[in-house]
Amino acid sequence: MKKTYAVAIDGPSGAGKSTIARAVAGKFGFMYVDTGAIYRCVGLAALRAGVDKTDPEAVQQLLQSLQIELHHDGAGVQQMILNGENVSGQIRTPEVSLAASDFSALPAVRAFLLDMQRAFARRYSVIMDGRDIGTVVLPDADLKIFLTASSAERARRRFDELTAKGMNVDYETVLREQLARDAQDSGRAVAPLKAAQDAVIVDTTGKTLDESIALVLSVMEERLCL
Ligand code: DC
């Protein structure tokens, strides 16, 4: 029997990757790794330190100063520890979303985080979600899923998530920022957001969360013979 499995789930923001990946990871006892949260830690640290993304030396200095750890709480929710501080709540603001997208386009940042992401897959059965997991981080993953949904529906979900947390945002702004971030993530030169050639495309437009989870579960059961 195979010792560990690696499942890659890529797709644009708001497609439901993290919620679905967490749910299916729990079902199979796999470790869930939200790689976007790792890029968000870099974005938060850069904002705090006022680092200019066009200054390679400042970026390198920032990366050297970072200690990023990932813990899972009792409910299987990933907690991000940045230089000893739990920043899981602070990395979810619109400002950090944009900074994460900005800094994730830099080759130095991507190279810095690559080993960290691969190390998880060497040690555990993982479900890893991000933008380039199937194409760059885990090109030999046992299963690659590209999870997507229409822009309008993804923006609506993000809007609901932010307002539920008490944030004062309007739908049009959320949609505009999401489209800008999608364009930046898909258009960058290094490791752009795109479906791997051998990925299974799962479109969650018009589907409830439970329906989407059931769909991904059935793909995993079928492809991994679980
Ligand atoms: O999944 P997310 O919205 O939390 O990701 C935040 C940003 O990080 C996103 O705009 C793109 C970047 N990212 C990336 O470039 N590669 C990944 N594997 C995950 C995220």
Short mmCIF file of C-alpha atoms and ligand atoms in Angstrom, two decimals:
data_model
loop_
_atom_site.label_atom_id
_atom_site.label_comp_id
_atom_site.label_asym_id
_atom_site.label_seq_id
_atom_site.Cartn_x
_atom_site.Cartn_y
_atom_site.Cartn_z
CA MET A 1 0.00 0.00 0.00
CA LYS A 2 1.12 3.52 -0.76
CA LYS A 3 2.54 5.34 2.28
CA THR A 4 1.41 8.88 1.64
CA TYR A 5 -0.89 10.68 -0.78
CA ALA A 6 -0.60 14.15 -2.21
CA VAL A 7 -3.66 15.98 -3.50
CA ALA A 8 -3.28 19.41 -5.12
CA ILE A 9 -6.22 21.80 -5.21
CA ASP A 10 -5.63 24.96 -7.22
CA GLY A 11 -7.97 27.70 -8.33
CA PRO A 12 -8.84 31.38 -8.01
CA SER A 13 -9.80 33.03 -4.72
CA GLY A 14 -13.33 32.42 -3.50
CA ALA A 15 -13.78 29.11 -5.35
CA GLY A 16 -14.12 27.38 -1.96
CA LYS A 17 -10.70 25.70 -1.98
CA SER A 18 -9.87 26.04 1.70
CA THR A 19 -13.28 25.10 3.12
CA ILE A 20 -13.63 22.12 0.79
CA ALA A 21 -10.01 20.98 1.20
CA ARG A 22 -10.29 21.16 5.00
CA ALA A 23 -13.49 19.13 4.98
CA VAL A 24 -12.17 16.36 2.75
CA ALA A 25 -8.80 16.27 4.56
CA GLY A 26 -10.66 15.62 7.82
CA LYS A 27 -12.62 12.81 6.24
CA PHE A 28 -9.51 10.95 5.02
CA GLY A 29 -7.16 11.95 7.86
CA PHE A 30 -4.90 13.90 5.49
CA MET A 31 -3.08 17.05 6.55
CA TYR A 32 -4.60 20.17 5.07
CA VAL A 33 -2.13 22.86 3.96
CA ASP A 34 -3.46 26.26 2.91
CA THR A 35 -0.49 27.71 1.03
CA GLY A 36 -2.25 31.05 0.44
CA ALA A 37 -2.01 31.64 4.20
CA ILE A 38 1.78 31.28 3.96
CA TYR A 39 1.92 33.95 1.20
CA ARG A 40 -0.40 36.06 3.34
CA CYS A 41 2.14 35.93 6.20
CA VAL A 42 4.77 37.29 3.81
CA GLY A 43 2.32 40.02 2.71
CA LEU A 44 1.53 40.98 6.32
CA ALA A 45 5.21 41.07 7.30
CA ALA A 46 6.00 43.21 4.24
CA LEU A 47 3.23 45.68 5.08
CA ARG A 48 4.36 45.91 8.69
CA ALA A 49 7.97 46.51 7.71
CA GLY A 50 7.04 48.86 4.86
CA VAL A 51 9.03 46.80 2.34
CA ASP A 52 9.06 48.03 -1.25
CA LYS A 53 8.44 45.02 -3.54
CA THR A 54 10.65 46.57 -6.25
CA ASP A 55 13.69 46.60 -3.91
CA PRO A 56 15.26 43.10 -4.16
CA GLU A 57 17.61 43.67 -1.22
CA ALA A 58 14.80 44.76 1.08
CA VAL A 59 12.73 41.75 -0.02
CA GLN A 60 15.64 39.39 0.65
CA GLN A 61 16.21 40.95 4.07
CA LEU A 62 12.52 40.55 4.87
CA LEU A 63 12.56 36.87 3.88
CA GLN A 64 15.63 36.19 6.05
CA SER A 65 13.84 37.73 9.04
CA LEU A 66 10.75 35.53 8.70
CA GLN A 67 9.93 32.52 10.77
CA ILE A 68 6.67 31.05 9.55
CA GLU A 69 5.08 28.10 11.31
CA LEU A 70 1.89 26.28 10.65
CA HIS A 71 -0.12 24.62 13.41
CA HIS A 72 -3.44 22.83 13.28
CA ASP A 73 -5.85 23.41 16.14
CA GLY A 74 -8.17 20.75 17.59
CA ALA A 75 -10.76 21.45 14.88
CA GLY A 76 -8.16 20.97 12.12
CA VAL A 77 -8.07 24.70 11.37
CA GLN A 78 -4.66 25.91 10.23
CA GLN A 79 -3.14 28.56 12.49
CA MET A 80 -0.35 30.76 11.12
CA ILE A 81 2.46 31.73 13.46
CA LEU A 82 4.63 34.56 12.19
CA ASN A 83 7.79 35.16 14.27
CA GLY A 84 6.07 33.64 17.29
CA GLU A 85 2.78 35.56 16.92
CA ASN A 86 -0.50 33.94 15.88
CA VAL A 87 -1.58 36.11 12.92
CA SER A 88 -4.38 33.85 11.60
CA GLY A 89 -6.98 36.62 11.94
CA GLN A 90 -4.80 39.47 10.74
CA ILE A 91 -3.86 37.86 7.43
CA ARG A 92 -7.49 37.91 6.18
CA THR A 93 -7.92 41.64 5.53
CA PRO A 94 -8.27 43.06 1.97
CA GLU A 95 -4.93 44.94 2.42
CA VAL A 96 -3.09 41.72 3.23
CA SER A 97 -4.84 39.93 0.31
CA LEU A 98 -3.42 42.49 -2.08
CA ALA A 99 0.05 42.48 -0.49
CA ALA A 100 0.11 38.65 -0.61
CA SER A 101 -0.74 38.75 -4.30
CA ASP A 102 1.89 41.46 -4.95
CA PHE A 103 4.71 39.67 -3.14
CA SER A 104 3.73 36.23 -4.43
CA ALA A 105 4.61 37.42 -7.94
CA LEU A 106 8.29 37.77 -6.93
CA PRO A 107 10.50 34.79 -7.85
CA ALA A 108 12.55 35.25 -4.64
CA VAL A 109 9.43 34.86 -2.51
CA ARG A 110 8.25 31.79 -4.40
CA ALA A 111 11.66 30.11 -4.21
CA PHE A 112 11.82 30.84 -0.47
CA LEU A 113 8.48 29.10 0.18
CA LEU A 114 8.89 26.17 -2.20
CA ASP A 115 10.90 23.85 0.10
CA MET A 116 8.67 24.60 3.03
CA GLN A 117 5.60 23.49 1.04
CA ARG A 118 7.28 20.38 -0.38
CA ALA A 119 8.50 19.32 3.07
CA PHE A 120 4.90 18.81 4.23
CA ALA A 121 4.18 16.47 1.33
CA ARG A 122 7.30 14.41 2.06
CA ARG A 123 6.18 13.72 5.62
CA TYR A 124 2.39 13.50 5.48
CA SER A 125 -0.55 12.63 3.25
CA VAL A 126 -1.57 16.15 2.26
CA ILE A 127 -4.28 18.11 0.58
CA MET A 128 -2.58 21.32 -0.39
CA ASP A 129 -4.43 24.28 -1.83
CA GLY A 130 -3.02 27.23 -3.72
CA ARG A 131 -2.39 28.48 -7.24
CA ASP A 132 0.59 26.46 -8.49
CA ILE A 133 0.46 23.28 -6.41
CA GLY A 134 -0.32 20.94 -9.33
CA THR A 135 1.94 22.79 -11.77
CA VAL A 136 5.03 23.64 -9.68
CA VAL A 137 5.00 22.61 -6.01
CA LEU A 138 3.75 19.00 -6.39
CA PRO A 139 3.89 18.19 -10.11
CA ASP A 140 3.76 14.46 -9.23
CA ALA A 141 0.68 14.78 -7.00
CA ASP A 142 -1.56 11.68 -7.01
CA LEU A 143 -4.54 13.87 -7.84
CA LYS A 144 -4.85 17.44 -9.09
CA ILE A 145 -8.10 19.34 -8.85
CA PHE A 146 -8.71 22.77 -10.35
CA LEU A 147 -11.58 24.27 -8.39
CA THR A 148 -13.37 27.23 -9.89
CA ALA A 149 -16.65 29.20 -9.95
CA SER A 150 -17.94 32.30 -11.74
CA SER A 151 -16.41 35.65 -10.70
CA ALA A 152 -19.77 36.96 -9.47
CA GLU A 153 -20.35 33.95 -7.26
CA ARG A 154 -16.81 33.96 -5.88
CA ALA A 155 -17.08 37.66 -5.02
CA ARG A 156 -20.45 37.08 -3.33
CA ARG A 157 -18.95 34.33 -1.17
CA ARG A 158 -15.99 36.54 -0.18
CA PHE A 159 -18.37 39.43 0.58
CA ASP A 160 -20.50 37.18 2.83
CA GLU A 161 -17.36 35.88 4.58
CA LEU A 162 -16.00 39.40 5.27
CA THR A 163 -19.35 40.85 6.44
CA ALA A 164 -19.90 37.82 8.70
CA LYS A 165 -16.61 38.80 10.38
CA GLY A 166 -18.01 42.30 10.92
CA MET A 167 -15.93 43.97 8.20
CA ASN A 168 -17.46 46.97 6.49
CA VAL A 169 -17.13 46.22 2.75
CA ASP A 170 -19.33 46.61 -0.31
CA TYR A 171 -19.90 43.95 -2.95
CA GLU A 172 -18.70 46.03 -5.92
CA THR A 173 -15.37 46.73 -4.22
CA VAL A 174 -14.91 43.05 -3.32
CA LEU A 175 -15.63 42.07 -6.94
CA ARG A 176 -13.26 44.72 -8.35
CA GLU A 177 -10.43 43.73 -6.00
CA GLN A 178 -10.97 40.06 -6.72
CA LEU A 179 -10.82 40.57 -10.50
CA ALA A 180 -7.61 42.61 -10.11
CA ARG A 181 -6.05 39.91 -7.93
CA ASP A 182 -7.14 37.11 -10.31
CA ALA A 183 -5.58 39.00 -13.24
CA GLN A 184 -2.35 39.53 -11.29
CA ASP A 185 -2.17 35.88 -10.09
CA SER A 186 -2.93 34.49 -13.56
CA GLY A 187 -0.80 36.96 -15.50
CA ARG A 188 2.47 36.80 -13.55
CA ALA A 189 5.56 35.36 -15.21
CA VAL A 190 6.46 32.88 -12.46
CA ALA A 191 4.11 30.05 -11.47
CA PRO A 192 0.89 31.71 -12.67
CA LEU A 193 -2.51 30.44 -11.62
CA LYS A 194 -3.52 27.85 -14.18
CA ALA A 195 -4.92 24.36 -14.29
CA ALA A 196 -2.34 21.59 -14.66
CA GLN A 197 -2.80 19.63 -17.87
CA ASP A 198 -3.81 16.56 -15.91
CA ALA A 199 -6.09 18.36 -13.42
CA VAL A 200 -9.74 17.46 -12.91
CA ILE A 201 -11.77 20.68 -13.33
CA VAL A 202 -14.47 21.11 -10.68
CA ASP A 203 -16.83 24.07 -11.16
CA THR A 204 -18.80 24.97 -8.01
CA THR A 205 -20.96 27.69 -9.58
CA GLY A 206 -24.54 27.23 -8.38
CA LYS A 207 -23.54 24.49 -5.95
CA THR A 208 -23.93 24.60 -2.18
CA LEU A 209 -20.91 23.95 -0.02
CA ASP A 210 -22.17 20.46 0.84
CA GLU A 211 -22.69 19.64 -2.84
CA SER A 212 -19.19 20.89 -3.67
CA ILE A 213 -17.63 18.84 -0.86
CA ALA A 214 -19.52 15.73 -2.03
CA LEU A 215 -18.27 16.29 -5.57
CA VAL A 216 -14.62 16.56 -4.52
CA LEU A 217 -14.99 13.54 -2.20
CA SER A 218 -16.31 11.45 -5.05
CA VAL A 219 -13.43 12.51 -7.33
CA MET A 220 -10.93 11.56 -4.61
CA GLU A 221 -12.56 8.22 -3.88
CA GLU A 222 -12.61 7.35 -7.54
CA ARG A 223 -9.13 8.54 -8.48
CA LEU A 224 -7.26 7.47 -5.36
CA CYS A 225 -9.31 4.30 -4.83
CA LEU A 226 -9.90 5.32 -1.19
O1 DC B 1 -5.55 31.60 -1.51
P1 DC B 1 -5.36 33.02 -0.96
O2 DC B 1 -6.36 34.01 -1.50
O3 DC B 1 -5.31 33.03 0.53
O4 DC B 1 -3.92 33.47 -1.49
C1 DC B 1 -3.36 34.74 -1.25
C2 DC B 1 -2.45 35.14 -2.40
O5 DC B 1 -1.28 34.32 -2.40
C3 DC B 1 -3.07 35.01 -3.78
O6 DC B 1 -3.46 36.27 -4.30
C4 DC B 1 -2.00 34.41 -4.64
C5 DC B 1 -0.93 33.95 -3.72
N1 DC B 1 -0.71 32.50 -3.78
C6 DC B 1 0.18 32.04 -4.69
O7 DC B 1 0.72 32.81 -5.47
N2 DC B 1 0.48 30.71 -4.75
C7 DC B 1 -0.11 29.85 -3.91
N3 DC B 1 0.22 28.56 -3.97
C8 DC B 1 -1.07 30.31 -2.97
C9 DC B 1 -1.36 31.65 -2.94
#
